[in-house]
Coordinates of C-alpha atoms in Angstrom, one line a residue:
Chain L
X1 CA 3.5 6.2 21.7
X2 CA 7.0 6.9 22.8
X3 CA 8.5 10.7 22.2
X4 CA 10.6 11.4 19.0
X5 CA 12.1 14.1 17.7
X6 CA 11.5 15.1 13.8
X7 CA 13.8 16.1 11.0
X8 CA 12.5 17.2 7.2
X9 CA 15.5 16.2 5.1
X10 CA 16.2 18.4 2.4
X11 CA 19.1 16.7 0.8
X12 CA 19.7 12.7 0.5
X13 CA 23.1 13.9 2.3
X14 CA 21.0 15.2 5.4
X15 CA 18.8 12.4 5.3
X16 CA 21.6 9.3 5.9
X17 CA 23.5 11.6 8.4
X18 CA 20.4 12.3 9.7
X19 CA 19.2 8.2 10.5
X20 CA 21.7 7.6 13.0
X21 CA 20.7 4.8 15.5
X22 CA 17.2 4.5 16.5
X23 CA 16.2 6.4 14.0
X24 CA 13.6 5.8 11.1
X25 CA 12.6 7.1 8.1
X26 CA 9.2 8.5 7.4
X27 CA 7.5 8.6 3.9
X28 CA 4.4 8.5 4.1
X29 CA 3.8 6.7 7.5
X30 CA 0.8 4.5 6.7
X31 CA 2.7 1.6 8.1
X32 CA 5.1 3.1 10.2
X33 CA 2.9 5.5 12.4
X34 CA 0.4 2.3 13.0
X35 CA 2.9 0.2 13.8
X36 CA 4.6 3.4 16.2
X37 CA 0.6 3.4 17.8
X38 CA 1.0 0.1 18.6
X39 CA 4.3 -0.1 20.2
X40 CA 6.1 -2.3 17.5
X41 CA 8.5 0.1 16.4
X42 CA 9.5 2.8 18.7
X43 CA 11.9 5.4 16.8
X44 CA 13.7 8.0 18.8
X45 CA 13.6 10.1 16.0
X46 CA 11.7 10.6 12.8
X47 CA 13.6 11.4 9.1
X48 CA 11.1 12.9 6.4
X49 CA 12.5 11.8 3.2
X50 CA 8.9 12.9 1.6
X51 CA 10.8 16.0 0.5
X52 CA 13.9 15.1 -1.5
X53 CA 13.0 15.6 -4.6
X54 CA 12.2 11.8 -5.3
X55 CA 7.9 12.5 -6.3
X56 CA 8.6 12.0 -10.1
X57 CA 8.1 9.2 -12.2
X58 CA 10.8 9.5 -15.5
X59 CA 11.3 7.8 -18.7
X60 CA 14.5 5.8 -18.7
X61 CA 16.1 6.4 -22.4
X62 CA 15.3 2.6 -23.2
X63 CA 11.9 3.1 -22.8
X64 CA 11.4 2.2 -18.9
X65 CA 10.7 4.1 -16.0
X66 CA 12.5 5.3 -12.7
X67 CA 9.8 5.5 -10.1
X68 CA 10.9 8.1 -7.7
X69 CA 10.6 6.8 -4.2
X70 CA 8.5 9.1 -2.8
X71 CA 6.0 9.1 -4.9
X72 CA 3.0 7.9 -4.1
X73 CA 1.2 5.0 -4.6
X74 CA -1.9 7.3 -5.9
X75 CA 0.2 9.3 -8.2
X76 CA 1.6 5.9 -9.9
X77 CA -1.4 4.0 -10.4
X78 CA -2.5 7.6 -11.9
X79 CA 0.3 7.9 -14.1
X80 CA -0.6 7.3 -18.1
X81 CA 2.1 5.7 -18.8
X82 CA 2.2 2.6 -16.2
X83 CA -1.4 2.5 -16.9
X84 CA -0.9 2.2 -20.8
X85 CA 2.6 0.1 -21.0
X86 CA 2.9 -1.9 -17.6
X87 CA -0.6 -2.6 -16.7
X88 CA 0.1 -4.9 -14.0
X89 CA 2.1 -2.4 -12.1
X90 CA -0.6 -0.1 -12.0
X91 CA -3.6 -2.9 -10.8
X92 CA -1.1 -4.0 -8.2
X93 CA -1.3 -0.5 -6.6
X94 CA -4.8 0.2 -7.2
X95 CA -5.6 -3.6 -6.1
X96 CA -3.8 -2.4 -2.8
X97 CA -5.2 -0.8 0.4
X98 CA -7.8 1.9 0.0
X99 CA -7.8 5.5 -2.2
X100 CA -7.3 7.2 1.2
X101 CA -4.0 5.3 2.0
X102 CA -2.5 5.8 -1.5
X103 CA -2.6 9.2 -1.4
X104 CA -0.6 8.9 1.8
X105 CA 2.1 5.8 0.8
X106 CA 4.7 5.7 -0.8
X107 CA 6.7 3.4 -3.3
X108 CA 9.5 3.2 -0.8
X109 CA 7.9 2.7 2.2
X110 CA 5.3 0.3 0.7
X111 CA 8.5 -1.8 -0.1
X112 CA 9.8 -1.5 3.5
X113 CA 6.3 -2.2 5.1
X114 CA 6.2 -5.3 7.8
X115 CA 3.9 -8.1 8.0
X116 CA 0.6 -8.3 9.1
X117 CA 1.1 -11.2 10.9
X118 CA -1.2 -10.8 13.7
X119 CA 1.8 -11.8 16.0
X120 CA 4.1 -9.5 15.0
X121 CA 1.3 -6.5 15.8
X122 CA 0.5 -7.6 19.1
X123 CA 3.7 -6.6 21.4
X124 CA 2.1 -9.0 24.4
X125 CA 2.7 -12.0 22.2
X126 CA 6.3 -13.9 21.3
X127 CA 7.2 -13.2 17.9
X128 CA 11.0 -13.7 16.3
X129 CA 10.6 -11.3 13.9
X130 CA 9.7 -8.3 16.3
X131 CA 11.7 -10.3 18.8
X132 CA 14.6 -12.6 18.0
X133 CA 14.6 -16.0 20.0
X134 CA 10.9 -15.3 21.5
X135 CA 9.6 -17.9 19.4
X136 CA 6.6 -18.2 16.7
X137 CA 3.1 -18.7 17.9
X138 CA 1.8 -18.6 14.5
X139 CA 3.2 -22.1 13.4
X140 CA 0.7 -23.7 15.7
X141 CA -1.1 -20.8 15.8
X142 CA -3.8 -18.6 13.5
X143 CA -1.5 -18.5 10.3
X144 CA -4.7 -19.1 7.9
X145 CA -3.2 -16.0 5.9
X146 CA 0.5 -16.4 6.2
X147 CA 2.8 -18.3 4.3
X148 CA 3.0 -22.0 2.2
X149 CA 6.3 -21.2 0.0
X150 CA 10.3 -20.4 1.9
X151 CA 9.0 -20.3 5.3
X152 CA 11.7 -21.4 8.3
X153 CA 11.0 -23.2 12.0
X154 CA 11.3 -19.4 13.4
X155 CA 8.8 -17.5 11.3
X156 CA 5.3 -17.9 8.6
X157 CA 5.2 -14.3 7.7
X158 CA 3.9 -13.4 4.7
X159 CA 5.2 -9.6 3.2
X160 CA 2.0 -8.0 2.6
X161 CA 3.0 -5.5 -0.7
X162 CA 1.1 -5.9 -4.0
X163 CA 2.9 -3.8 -6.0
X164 CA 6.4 -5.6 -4.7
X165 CA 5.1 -8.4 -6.8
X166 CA 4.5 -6.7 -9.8
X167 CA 8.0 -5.1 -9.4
X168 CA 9.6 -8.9 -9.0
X169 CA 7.2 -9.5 -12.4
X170 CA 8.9 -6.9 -14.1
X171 CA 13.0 -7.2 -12.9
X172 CA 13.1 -4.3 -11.5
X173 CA 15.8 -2.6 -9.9
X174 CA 16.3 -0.4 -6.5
X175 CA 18.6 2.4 -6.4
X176 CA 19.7 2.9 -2.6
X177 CA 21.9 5.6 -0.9
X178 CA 23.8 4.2 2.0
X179 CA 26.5 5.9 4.1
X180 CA 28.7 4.3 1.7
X181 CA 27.4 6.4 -1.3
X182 CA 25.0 4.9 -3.8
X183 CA 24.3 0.9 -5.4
X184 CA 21.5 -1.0 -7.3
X185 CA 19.5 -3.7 -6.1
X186 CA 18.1 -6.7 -8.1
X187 CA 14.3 -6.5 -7.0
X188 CA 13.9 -10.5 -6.4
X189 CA 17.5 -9.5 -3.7
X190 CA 15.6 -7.2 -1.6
X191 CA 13.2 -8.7 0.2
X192 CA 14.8 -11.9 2.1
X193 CA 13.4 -15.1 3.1
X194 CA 13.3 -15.7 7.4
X195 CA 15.8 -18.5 7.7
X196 CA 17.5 -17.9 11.0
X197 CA 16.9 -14.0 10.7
X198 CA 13.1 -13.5 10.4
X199 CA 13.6 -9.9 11.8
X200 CA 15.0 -8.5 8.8
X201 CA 12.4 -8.6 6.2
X202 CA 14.8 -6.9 3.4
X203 CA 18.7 -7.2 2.7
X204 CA 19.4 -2.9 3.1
X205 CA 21.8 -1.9 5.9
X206 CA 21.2 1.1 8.8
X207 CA 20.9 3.8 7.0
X208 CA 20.1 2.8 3.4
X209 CA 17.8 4.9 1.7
X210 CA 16.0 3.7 -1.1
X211 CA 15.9 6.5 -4.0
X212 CA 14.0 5.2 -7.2
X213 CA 12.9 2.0 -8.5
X214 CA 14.0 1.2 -12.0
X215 CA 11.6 -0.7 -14.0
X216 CA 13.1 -1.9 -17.6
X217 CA 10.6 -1.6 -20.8
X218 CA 7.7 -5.2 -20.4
X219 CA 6.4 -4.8 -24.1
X220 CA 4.4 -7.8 -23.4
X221 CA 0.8 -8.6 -22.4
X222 CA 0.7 -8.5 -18.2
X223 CA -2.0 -8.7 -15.8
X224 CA -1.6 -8.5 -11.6
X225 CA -4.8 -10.1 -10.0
X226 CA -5.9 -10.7 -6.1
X227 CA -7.8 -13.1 -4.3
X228 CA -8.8 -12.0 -1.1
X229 CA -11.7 -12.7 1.4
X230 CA -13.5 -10.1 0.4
X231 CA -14.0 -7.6 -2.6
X232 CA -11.9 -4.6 -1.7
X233 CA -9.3 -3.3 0.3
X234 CA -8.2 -6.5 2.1
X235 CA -4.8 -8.2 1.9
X236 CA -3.9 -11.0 -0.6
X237 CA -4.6 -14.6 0.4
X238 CA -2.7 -15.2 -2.7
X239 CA -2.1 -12.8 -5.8
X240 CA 0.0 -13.1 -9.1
X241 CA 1.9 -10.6 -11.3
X242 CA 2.2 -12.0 -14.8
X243 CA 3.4 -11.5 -18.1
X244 CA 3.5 -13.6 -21.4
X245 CA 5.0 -13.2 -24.6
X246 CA 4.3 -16.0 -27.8
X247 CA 6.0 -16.0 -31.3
X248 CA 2.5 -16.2 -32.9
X249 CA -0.8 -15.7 -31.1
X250 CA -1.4 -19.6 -29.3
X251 CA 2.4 -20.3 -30.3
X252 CA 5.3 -21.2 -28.5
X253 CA 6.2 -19.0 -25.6
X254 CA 9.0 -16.7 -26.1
X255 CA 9.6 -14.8 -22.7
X256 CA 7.1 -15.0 -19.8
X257 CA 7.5 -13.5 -15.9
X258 CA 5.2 -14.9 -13.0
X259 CA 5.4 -13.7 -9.4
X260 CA 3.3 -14.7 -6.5
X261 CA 2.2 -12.5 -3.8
X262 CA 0.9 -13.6 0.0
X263 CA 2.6 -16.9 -0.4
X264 CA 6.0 -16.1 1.2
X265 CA 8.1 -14.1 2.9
X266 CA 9.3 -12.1 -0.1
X267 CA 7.4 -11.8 -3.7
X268 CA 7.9 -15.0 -4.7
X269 CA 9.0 -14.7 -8.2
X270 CA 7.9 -18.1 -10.1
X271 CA 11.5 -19.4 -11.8
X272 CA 10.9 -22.7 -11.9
X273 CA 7.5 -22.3 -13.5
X274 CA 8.6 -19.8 -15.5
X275 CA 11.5 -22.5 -17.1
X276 CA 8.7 -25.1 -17.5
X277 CA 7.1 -22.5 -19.9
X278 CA 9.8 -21.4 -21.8
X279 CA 10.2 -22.2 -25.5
X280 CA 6.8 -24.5 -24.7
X281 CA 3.5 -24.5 -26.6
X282 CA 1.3 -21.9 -25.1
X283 CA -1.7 -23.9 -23.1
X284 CA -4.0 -24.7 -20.4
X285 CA -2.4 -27.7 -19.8
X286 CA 1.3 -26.7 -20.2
X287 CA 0.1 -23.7 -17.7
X288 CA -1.1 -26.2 -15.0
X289 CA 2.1 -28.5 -15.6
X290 CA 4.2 -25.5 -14.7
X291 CA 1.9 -23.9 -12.1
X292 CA 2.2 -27.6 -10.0
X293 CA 5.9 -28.0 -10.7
X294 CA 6.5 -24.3 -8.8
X295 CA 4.2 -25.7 -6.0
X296 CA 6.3 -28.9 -5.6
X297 CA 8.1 -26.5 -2.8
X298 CA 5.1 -26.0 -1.1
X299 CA 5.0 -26.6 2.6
X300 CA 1.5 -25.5 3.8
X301 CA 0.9 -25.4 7.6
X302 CA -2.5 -26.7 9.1
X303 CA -5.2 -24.1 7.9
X304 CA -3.3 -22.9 4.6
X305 CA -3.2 -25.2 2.4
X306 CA -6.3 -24.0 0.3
X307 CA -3.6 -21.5 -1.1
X308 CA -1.8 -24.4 -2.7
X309 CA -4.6 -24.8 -5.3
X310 CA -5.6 -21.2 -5.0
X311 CA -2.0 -20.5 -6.5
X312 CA -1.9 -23.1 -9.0
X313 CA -5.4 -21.8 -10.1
X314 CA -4.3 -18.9 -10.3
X315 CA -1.3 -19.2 -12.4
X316 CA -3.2 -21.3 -14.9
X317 CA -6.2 -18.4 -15.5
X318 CA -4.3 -15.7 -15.1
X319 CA -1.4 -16.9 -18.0
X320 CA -4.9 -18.4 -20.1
X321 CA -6.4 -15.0 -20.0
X322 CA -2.6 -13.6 -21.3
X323 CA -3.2 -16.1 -24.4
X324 CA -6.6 -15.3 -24.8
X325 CA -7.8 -11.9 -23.8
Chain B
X1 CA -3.9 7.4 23.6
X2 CA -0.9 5.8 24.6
X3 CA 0.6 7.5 28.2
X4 CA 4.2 8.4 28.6
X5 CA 5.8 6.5 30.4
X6 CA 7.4 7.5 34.0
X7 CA 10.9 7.1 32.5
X8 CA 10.6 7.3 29.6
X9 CA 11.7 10.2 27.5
X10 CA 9.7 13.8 27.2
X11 CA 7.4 14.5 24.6
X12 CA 9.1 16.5 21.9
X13 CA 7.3 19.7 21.0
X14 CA 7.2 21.5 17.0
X15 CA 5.2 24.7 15.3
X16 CA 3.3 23.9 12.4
X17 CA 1.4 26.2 10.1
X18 CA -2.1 24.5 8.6
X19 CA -4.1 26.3 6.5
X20 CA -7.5 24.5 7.3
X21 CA -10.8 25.2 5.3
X22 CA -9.2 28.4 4.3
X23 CA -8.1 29.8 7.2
X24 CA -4.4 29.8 8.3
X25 CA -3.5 28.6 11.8
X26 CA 0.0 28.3 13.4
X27 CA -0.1 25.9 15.9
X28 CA 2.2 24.8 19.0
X29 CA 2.1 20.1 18.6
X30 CA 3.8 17.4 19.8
X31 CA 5.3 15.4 17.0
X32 CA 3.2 12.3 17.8
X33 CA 0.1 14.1 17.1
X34 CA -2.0 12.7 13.8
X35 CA -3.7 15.7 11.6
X36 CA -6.7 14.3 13.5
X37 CA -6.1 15.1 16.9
X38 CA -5.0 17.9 15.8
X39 CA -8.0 19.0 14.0
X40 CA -10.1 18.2 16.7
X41 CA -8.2 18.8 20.1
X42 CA -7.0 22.0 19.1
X43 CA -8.7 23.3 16.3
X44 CA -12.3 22.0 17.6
X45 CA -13.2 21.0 14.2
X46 CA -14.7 17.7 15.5
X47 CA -16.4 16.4 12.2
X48 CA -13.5 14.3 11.7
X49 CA -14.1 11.5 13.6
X50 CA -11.8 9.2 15.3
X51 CA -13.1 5.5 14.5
X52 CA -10.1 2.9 14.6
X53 CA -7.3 5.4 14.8
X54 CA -5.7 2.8 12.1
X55 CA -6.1 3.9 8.4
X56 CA -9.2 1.1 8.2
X57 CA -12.4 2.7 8.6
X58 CA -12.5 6.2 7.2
X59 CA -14.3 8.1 9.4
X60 CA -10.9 10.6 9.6
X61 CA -11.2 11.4 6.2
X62 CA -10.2 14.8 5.1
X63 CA -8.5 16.2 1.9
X64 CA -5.4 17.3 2.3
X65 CA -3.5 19.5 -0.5
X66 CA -6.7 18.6 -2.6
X67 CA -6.4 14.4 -2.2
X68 CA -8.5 12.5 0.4
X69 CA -6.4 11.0 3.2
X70 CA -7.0 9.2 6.4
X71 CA -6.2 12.4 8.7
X72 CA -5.6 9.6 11.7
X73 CA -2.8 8.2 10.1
X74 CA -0.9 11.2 8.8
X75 CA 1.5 12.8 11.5
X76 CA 0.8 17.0 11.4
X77 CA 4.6 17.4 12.1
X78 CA 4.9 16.2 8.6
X79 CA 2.1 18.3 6.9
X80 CA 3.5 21.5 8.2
X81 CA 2.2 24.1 5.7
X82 CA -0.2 21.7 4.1
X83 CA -3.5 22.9 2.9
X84 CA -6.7 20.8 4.6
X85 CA -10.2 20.7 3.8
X86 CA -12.6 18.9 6.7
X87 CA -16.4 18.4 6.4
X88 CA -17.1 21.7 7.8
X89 CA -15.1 23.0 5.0
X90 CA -17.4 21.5 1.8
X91 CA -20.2 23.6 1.7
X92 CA -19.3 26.7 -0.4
X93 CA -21.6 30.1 1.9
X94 CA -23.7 28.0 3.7
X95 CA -25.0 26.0 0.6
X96 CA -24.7 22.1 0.7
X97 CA -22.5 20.6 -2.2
X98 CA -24.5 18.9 -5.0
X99 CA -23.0 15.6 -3.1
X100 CA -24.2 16.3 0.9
X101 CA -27.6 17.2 -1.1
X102 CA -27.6 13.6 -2.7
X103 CA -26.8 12.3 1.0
X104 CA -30.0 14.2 2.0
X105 CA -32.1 12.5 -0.7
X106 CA -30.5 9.3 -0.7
X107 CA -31.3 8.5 3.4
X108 CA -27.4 7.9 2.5
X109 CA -26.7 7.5 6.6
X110 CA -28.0 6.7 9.6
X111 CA -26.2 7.5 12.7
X112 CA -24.0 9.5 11.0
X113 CA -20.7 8.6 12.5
X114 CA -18.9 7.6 9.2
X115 CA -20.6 10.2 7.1
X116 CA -18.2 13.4 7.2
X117 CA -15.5 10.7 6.5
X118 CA -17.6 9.5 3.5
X119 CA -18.5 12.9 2.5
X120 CA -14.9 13.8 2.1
X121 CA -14.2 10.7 0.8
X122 CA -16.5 10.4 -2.0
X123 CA -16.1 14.4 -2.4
X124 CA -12.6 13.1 -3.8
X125 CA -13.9 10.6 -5.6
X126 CA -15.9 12.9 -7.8
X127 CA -12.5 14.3 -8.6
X128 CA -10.6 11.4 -9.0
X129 CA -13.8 10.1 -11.6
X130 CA -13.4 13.7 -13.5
X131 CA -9.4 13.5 -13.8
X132 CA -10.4 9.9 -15.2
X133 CA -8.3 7.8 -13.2
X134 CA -8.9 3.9 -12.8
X135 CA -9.4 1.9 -9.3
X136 CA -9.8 -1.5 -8.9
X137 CA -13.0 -2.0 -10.5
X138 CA -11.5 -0.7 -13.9
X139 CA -11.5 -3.2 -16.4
X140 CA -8.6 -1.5 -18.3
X141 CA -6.5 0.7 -16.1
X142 CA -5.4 2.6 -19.5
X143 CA -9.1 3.2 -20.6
X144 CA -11.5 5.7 -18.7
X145 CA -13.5 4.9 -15.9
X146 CA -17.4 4.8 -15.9
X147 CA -18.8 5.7 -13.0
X148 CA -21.2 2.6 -12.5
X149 CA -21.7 0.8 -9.4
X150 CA -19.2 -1.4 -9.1
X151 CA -16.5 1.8 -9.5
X152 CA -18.5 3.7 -5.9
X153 CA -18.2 0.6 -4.7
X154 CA -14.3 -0.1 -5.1
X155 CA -13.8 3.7 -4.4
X156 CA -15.2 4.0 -1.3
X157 CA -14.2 1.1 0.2
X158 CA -11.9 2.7 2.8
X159 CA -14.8 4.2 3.8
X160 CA -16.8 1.6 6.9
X161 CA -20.9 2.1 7.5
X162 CA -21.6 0.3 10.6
X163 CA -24.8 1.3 10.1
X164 CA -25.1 -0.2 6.7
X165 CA -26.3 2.5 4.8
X166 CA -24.5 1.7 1.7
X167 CA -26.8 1.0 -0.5
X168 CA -28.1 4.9 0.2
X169 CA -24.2 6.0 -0.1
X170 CA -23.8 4.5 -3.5
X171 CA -27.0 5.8 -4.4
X172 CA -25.7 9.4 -3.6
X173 CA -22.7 9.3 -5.2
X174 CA -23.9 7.9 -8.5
X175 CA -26.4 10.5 -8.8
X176 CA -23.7 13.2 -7.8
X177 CA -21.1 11.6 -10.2
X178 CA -23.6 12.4 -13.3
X179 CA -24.7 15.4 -12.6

């Protein structure tokens, strides 16, 4: 691992003066520190924003919540509140990585984590996302896991975050210092798709800082699930973040959020599925209409297209089991 | 571990202060050190073991300001002042916990590699199971856990048995989580 020097921040002032060039911010370092191990990232210098003050989780006055970013992912999947009033938020975290590496992450760094594309962790192979303009083996190559959904000719990575999806569920918002003082994100304008640019995964600047998620009141049924290749603690093949609202129980729909997870290079936040739905007859069959209309897009490569059904299927149990508890 | 390159720059030095199964240490680290290495190079506490050096097996487990973490994944440049429990730390003068007893009586291991890692591990999950908070395996994340099967299972999942002694492991832990 290459040297770097270390800086606790104490201030959010200290921190952004702090992440000059080739510098990184730490949180909890589950990703970063790997990926540091490993030779992907090689900061010259490490800035600890663990200790800002950002560990609390508050009640926004119209009933939501402003995450702080460093809390962790164990702390919010503990907290009573996202466990009673968004209950998808707090399976997405739990449905992530293991207890051991919850207690490390953090909200903001588990937004900011990279791929698991196994090109992008091996430093002897081309990758454009680690390495603009040295090509993508994974097109032709293993990409059973990566993605069917806004992929490009330079890159197939899929972002691997669980709880992102829930966040694009609920239209959340991220609150990020810069060195040009402080803005709000939409959630579904963070995370990018590759296009020409695989190698930035999000739409922040050098320097940003991301301070809180803001997560409006759901007041509606909502379930996150996973399908993965085996039980526990295993990336998504594909996942969904969902949440349904009908005038009268088996009624017409009245508000309803799906996001996908594993299927792109962002959460892939449902719209056009989500249109379908709207102001429809709540159903198993109006359900599958809408989950094939969002797949239309689909491009799967070679050895993914089982996630093309796996989605759709997905969709349709997940939003039945929303109508029908 | 990863050599320095020729050229490349120095290793950057830093004083941390752990306090590790009760007993304070100041200590002289270079900032790429994990709490691992640092538990085992220079505190000699080698129960901790080193098995991927990645976060996926478990066998670094150790608590650490009271939550289970995977110790080779956790910079100690960043934990400076933090509070760390190890296997060596669990058994209260001299007498095994309740949990490494049901280990004992379980056959919960075999080679042993993974087990102070699952020890620490599942020593949290007691804890976690007491303060009532949901995993995975919880069918409402609002409601309570019960500490069946399926729960040890999901919980210790971040915990690898080459060995394949979980059957033994889940054993242990049920029998520790009702007693």
């Amino acid at each position: 691992m290459r040297p770097f020097t270390y800086a606790r921040a104490a201030t959010e002032d200290e921190a952004v003066a702090a992440c000059t060039d080739g510098a990184a911010y730490l949180g909890g370092g589950t990703n970063l520190v790997d990926l540091m191990r490993l030779g992907v990232a090689e900061p010259a210098r490490l800035v600890d924003v663990a200790h800002l003050g950002h560990d609390r989780i508050e009640r926004r006055a119209d009933g939501g919540l402003r995450i702080g970013a460093a809390v962790t992912n164990g702390d919010l999947a503990a907290d009573r509140t996202v466990r009673a009033e968004f209950p998808l938020l707090a399976q997405a975290v739990l449905a992530g990585a293991s207890g051991q590496i919850r207690n490390l992450a953090t909200v903001g760094g588990n937004l900011l984590q990279r791929t698991r594309c196994a090109y992008f962790q091996d430093v002897t192979k081309p990758c454009n996302k680690r390495e603009p303009g040295s090509g993508c083996p994974a097109r032709e190559g293993e990409h059973r896991n990566l993605a069917i959904l806004g992929h490009s000719a330079g890159c197939v990575a899929t972002h691997p975050s669980d709880m992102a999806v829930a966040l694009a569920a609920l239209d959340a918002e991220v609150r990020v210092r810069g060195r040009e003082g402080t803005r709000t994100i939409p959630f579904g304008d963070l995370h990018r798709l590759p296009g020409t640019a695989p190698e930035r995964d999000t739409c922040l600047e050098p320097g940003d800082l991301i301070t809180a998620v803001e997560v409006p009141p759901l007041r509606m049924p909502s379930r996150f699930r996973k399908a993965r290749e085996r039980a526990s603690f295993a990336f998504a093949l594909v996942s969904i973040a969902a949440a349904l609202r009908t005038d009268v129980p088996g009624g017409t729909v009245t508000d309803v959020r799906i996001a996908l997870g594993g299927v792109a290079h962002r959460p892939w936040r449902a719209r056009r599925a989500e249109e379908r739905l709207r102001g429809a007859r709540a159903s198993g069959e109006a359900f599958l209409r809408a989950a094939e209309a969002e797949l239309e897009a689909a491009e799967p490569l070679r050895d993914n297209g089982y996630k093309v059904p796996l989605a759709r299927n997905l969709i349709v149990r997940t939003l039945s089991g929303l109508v029908a508890p | 571990m990863n050599s320095v390159p020729a050229d490349g720059p120095d290793p950057v030095r830093a004083e941390i202060t752990l306090t590790v199964n009760g007993s304070e240490h100041r200590l002289g680290i270079d900032t790429r050190a994990s709490l691992l290495d640092t538990l085992r190079e220079d505190l000699g506490l080698t129960g901790a073991k080193k098995g991927c050096d990645h976060g996926q097996c478990g066998a670094c487990t150790v608590l650490l300001d009271g939550r289970r973490v995977n110790a080779c994944l956790a910079l100690a440049v960043a934990h400076d002042g933090a509070d760390v429990v190890t296997v060596e730390g669990l058994a209260r003068d001299g007498r095994p916990t309740r949990l490494q007893e049901a280990f004992l009586a379980h056959d919960a291991l075999q080679c042993g590699y993974c087990t102070p890692g699952q020890l620490c591990s599942a020593t949290a999950v007691l804890d976690e199971l007491g303060r009532g908070l949901p995993s995975a395996a919880t069918p409402d994340p609002a409601a309570e856990p019960v500490p069946d099967d399926a729960e040890i299972r999901e919980r210790m999942s971040g915990n690898l048995c080459r060995c394949g002694a979980y059957a033994g492991i889940v054993a242990a832990v049920r029998e520790a989580a009702r007693a």
